[in-house]
Short mmCIF file of C-alpha atoms and ligand atoms in Angstrom, two decimals:
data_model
loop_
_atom_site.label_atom_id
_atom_site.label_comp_id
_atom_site.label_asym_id
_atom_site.label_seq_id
_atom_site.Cartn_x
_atom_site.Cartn_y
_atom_site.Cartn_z
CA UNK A 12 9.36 14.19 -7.83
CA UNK A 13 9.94 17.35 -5.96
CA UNK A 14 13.49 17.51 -3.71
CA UNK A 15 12.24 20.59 -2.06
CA UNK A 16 10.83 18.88 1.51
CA UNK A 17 7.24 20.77 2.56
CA UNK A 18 6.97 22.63 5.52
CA UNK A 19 6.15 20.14 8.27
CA UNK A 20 2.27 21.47 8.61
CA UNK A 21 1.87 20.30 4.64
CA UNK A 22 2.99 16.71 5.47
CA UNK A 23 0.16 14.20 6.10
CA UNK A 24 1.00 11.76 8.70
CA UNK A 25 0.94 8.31 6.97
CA UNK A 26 0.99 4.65 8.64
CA UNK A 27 2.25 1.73 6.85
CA UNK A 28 0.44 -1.77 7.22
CA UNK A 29 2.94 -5.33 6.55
CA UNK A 30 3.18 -8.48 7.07
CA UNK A 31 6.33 -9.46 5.33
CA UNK A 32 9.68 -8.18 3.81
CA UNK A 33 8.66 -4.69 3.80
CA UNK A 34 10.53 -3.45 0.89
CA UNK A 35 7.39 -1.03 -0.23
CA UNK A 36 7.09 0.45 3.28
CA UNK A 37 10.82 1.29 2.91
CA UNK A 38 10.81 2.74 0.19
CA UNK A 39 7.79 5.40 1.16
CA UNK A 40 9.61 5.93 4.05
CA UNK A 41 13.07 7.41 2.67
CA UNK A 42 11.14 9.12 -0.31
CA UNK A 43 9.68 10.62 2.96
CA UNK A 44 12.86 11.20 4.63
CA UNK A 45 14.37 12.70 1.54
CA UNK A 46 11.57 15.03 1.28
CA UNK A 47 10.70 14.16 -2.41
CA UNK A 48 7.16 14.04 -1.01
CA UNK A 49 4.64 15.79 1.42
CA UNK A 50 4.34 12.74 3.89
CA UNK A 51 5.63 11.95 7.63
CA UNK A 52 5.47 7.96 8.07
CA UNK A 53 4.53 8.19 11.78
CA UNK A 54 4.15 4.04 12.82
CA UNK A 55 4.46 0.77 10.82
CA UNK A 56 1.66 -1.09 11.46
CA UNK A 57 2.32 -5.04 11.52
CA UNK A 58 0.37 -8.35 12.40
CA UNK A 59 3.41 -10.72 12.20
CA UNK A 60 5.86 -10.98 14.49
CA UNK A 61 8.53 -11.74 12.28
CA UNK A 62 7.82 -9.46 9.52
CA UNK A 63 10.96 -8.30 8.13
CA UNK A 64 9.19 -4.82 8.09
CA UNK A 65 9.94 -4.22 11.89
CA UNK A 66 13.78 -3.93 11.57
CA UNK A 67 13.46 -1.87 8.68
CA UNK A 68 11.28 0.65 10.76
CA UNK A 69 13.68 0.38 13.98
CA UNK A 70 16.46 1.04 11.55
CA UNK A 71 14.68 3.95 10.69
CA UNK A 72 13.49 5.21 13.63
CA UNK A 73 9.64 4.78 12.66
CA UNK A 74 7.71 3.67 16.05
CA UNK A 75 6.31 -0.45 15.34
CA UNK A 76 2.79 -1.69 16.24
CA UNK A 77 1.87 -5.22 16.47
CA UNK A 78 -1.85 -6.07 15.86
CA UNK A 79 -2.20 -9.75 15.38
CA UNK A 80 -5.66 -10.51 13.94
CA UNK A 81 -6.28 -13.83 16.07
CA UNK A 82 -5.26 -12.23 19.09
CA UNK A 83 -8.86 -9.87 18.62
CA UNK A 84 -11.93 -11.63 20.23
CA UNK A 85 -13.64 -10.73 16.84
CA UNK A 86 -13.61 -7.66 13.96
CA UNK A 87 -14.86 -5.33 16.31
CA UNK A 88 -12.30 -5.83 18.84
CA UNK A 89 -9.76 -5.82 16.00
CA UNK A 90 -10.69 -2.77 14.31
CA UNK A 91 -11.07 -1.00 17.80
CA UNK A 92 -7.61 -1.38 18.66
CA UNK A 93 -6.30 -0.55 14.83
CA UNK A 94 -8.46 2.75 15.46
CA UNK A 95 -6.45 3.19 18.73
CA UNK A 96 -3.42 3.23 16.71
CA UNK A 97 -4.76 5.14 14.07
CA UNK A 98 -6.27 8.39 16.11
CA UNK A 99 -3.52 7.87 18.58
CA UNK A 100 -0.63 8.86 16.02
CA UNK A 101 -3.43 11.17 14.02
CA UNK A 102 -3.50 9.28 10.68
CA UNK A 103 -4.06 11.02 7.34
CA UNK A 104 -3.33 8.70 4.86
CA UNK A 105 -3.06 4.62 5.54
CA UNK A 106 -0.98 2.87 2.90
CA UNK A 107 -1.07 -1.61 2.98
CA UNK A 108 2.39 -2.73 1.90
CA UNK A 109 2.07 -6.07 1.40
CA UNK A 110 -0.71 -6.61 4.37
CA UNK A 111 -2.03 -10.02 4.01
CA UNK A 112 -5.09 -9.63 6.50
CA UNK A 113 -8.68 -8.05 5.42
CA UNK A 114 -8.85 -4.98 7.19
CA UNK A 115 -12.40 -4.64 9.42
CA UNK A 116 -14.92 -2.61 7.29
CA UNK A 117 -15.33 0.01 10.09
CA UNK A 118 -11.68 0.86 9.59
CA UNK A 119 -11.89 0.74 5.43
CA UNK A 120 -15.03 2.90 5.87
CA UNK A 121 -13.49 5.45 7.99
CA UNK A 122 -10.45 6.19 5.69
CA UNK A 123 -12.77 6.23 2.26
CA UNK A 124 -10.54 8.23 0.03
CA UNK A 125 -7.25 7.98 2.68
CA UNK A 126 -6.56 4.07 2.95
CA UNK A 127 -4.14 2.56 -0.25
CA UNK A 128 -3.05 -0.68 -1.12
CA UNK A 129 -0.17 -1.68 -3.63
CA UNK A 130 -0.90 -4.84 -6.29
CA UNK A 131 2.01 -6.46 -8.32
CA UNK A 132 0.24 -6.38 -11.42
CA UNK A 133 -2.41 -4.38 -13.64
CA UNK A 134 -5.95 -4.49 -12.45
CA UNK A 135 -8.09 -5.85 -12.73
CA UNK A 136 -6.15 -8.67 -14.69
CA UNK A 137 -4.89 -10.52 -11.97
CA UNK A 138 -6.90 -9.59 -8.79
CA UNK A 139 -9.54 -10.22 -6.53
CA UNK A 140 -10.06 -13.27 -4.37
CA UNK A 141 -6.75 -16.07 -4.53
CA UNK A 142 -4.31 -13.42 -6.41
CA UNK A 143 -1.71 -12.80 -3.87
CA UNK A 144 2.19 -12.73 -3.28
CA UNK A 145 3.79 -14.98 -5.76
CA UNK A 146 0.55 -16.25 -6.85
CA UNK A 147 0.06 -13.06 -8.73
CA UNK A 148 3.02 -13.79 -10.53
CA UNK A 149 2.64 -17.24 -11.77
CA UNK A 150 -0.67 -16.24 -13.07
CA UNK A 151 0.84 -13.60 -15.04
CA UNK A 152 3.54 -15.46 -16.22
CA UNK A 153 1.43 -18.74 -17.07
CA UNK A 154 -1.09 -16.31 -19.52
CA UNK A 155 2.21 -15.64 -21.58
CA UNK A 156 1.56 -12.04 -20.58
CA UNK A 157 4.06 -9.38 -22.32
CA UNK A 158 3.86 -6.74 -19.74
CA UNK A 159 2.47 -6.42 -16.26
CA UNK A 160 3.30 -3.96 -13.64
CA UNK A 161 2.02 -2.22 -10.65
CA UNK A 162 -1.08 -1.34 -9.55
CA UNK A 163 -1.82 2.04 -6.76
CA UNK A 164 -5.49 1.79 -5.87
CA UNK A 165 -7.99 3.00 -2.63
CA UNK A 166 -9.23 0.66 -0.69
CA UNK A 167 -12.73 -0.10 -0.55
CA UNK A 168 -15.24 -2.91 0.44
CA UNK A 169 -13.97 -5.74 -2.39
CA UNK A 170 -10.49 -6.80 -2.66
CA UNK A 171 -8.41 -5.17 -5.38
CA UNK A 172 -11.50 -3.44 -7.11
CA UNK A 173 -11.35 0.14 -5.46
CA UNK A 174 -10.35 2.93 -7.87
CA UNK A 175 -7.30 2.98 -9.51
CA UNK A 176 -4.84 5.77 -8.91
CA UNK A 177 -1.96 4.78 -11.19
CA UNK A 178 -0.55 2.05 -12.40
CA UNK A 179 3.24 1.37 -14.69
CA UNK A 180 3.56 -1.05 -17.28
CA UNK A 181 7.26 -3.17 -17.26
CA UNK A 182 8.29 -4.79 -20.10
CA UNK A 183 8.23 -8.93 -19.42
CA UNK A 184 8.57 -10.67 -22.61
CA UNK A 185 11.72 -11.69 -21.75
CA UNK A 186 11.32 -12.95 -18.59
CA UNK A 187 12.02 -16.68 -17.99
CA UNK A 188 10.40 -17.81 -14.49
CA UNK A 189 7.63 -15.56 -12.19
CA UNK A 190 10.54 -15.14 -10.57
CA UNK A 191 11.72 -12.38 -12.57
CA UNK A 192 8.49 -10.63 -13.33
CA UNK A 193 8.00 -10.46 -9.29
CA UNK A 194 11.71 -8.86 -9.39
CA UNK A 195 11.20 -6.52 -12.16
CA UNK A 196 7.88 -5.45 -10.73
CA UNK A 197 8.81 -4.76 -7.36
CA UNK A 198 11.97 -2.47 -8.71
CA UNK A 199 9.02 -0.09 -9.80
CA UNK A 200 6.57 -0.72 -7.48
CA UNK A 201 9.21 1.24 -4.90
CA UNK A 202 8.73 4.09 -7.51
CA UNK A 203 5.44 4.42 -8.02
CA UNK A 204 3.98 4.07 -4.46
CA UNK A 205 5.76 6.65 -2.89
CA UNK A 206 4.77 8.97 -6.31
CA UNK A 207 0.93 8.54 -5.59
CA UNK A 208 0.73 8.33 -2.21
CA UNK A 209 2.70 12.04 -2.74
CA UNK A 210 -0.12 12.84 -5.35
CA UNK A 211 -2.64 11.71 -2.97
CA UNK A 212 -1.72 13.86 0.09
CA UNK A 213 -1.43 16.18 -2.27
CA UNK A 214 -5.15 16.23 -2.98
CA UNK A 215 -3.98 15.25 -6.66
CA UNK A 216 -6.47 13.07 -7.41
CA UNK A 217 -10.51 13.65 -8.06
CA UNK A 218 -12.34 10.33 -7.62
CA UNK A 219 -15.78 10.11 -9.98
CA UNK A 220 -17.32 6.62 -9.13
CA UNK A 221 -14.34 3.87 -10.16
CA UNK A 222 -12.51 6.27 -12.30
CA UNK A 223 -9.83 8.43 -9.95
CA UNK A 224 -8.07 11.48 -12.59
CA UNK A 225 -4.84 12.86 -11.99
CA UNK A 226 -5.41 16.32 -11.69
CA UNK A 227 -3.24 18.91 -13.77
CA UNK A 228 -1.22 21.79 -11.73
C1 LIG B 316 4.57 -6.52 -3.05
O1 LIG B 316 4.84 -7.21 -4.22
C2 LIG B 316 3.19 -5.90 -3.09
O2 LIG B 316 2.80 -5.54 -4.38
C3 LIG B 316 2.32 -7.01 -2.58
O3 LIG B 316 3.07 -7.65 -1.59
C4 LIG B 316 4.46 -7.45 -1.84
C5 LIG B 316 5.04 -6.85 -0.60
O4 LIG B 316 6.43 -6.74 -0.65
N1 LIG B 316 1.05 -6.49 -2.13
P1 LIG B 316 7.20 -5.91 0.45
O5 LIG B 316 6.76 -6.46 1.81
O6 LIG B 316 6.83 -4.47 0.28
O7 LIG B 316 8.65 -6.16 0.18
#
């Protein structure tokens, strides 16, 4: 990763969506500060009150927004307001950090191309409906798998199936409890997701149907 911080007009303007500890978020956010790549995290998006996300944005001086699903009438009420938020900090690039709410198809439709999620383990082993948070992990580990890792993908319509941008294998073999997979994944997850989220604002990537290439300087 590049130290040398772009020129403020070269940043894209990048919100964060949580629900929990926010470790992900954090970790985008001082790559960000640092300047080790092109992005400005403008607002931390949140649905739960007590995510643990919200004091790592005050500590960081990142603006919070609270959107609690069940306090929408319905999805079009819901993905209104998240489109308030969105155009009212001018979004580029939307990354879910551990965002445990489906996000209204107006809004995934809208950011085609701009809208990220992060997975704890290689898709699309381990995805899709009922794979989430530790539950990820205990699958893994209960298939005797010898390596997992993270997955970087867009966002589309289906859960977990948009197209891969990158993903990091990490060694597991000797891992004794899901426990320690979700450990050892998570110290690279806070690697990789600020790298291609940099790649992506970067225009890095050409998407071809499912299959997203990393593009050569
Ligand atoms: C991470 O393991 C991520 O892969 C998954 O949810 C977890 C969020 O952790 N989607 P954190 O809130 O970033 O600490």
């Amino acid at each position: 990763m590049s130290a040398i911080p772009a020129p403020p007009g070269a940043r894209k303007r990048l919100a964060a969506f949580c629900s929990h500890g926010g470790s992900n978020f954090a970790a985008i956010a001082d790559a960000a500060q640092r300047g080790e790549v092109p992005l400005e995290v403008v607002v931390m998006v949140h649905n739960n009150a007590q995510a643990g996300a919200k004091a790592k944005a005050i500590a960081r001086g990142i603006p919070t927004e609270w959107v609690p699903g069940h306090a929408c009438t319905d999805e079009e009420a819901h993905a209104r307001r998240l489109l308030e938020i969105l155009e009212g900090y001018r979004i580029d690039l939307i990354a879910l950090a551990g965002f445990m709410q489906r996000i209204p198809t107006e809004i995934v439709r809208r950011y085609a191309g701009r809208m990220t999620n992060i997975h704890p383990a290689l898709l699309p082993l381990f995805g899709g409906a009922g794979f989430y948070g530790h539950r990820v992990h205990e699958a893994v580990f209960a298939a005797g798998m010898k390596v997992s890792g993270p997955t970087v993908h867009l966002v589309d319509e289906e859960y977990d199936r948009g197209p891969i941008l990158m993903q990091r294998a990490v060694p597991i073999h000797d891992c004794a409890t899901p426990e320690e997979i979700a450990a050892r994944v998570l110290v690279e997850e806070h690697r990789l997701y600020p790298e291609t989220l940099g790649l992506l604002a970067q225009g890095r990537f050409r998407i071809e149907g499912r299959r997203a290439t990393l593009l050569s300087l």
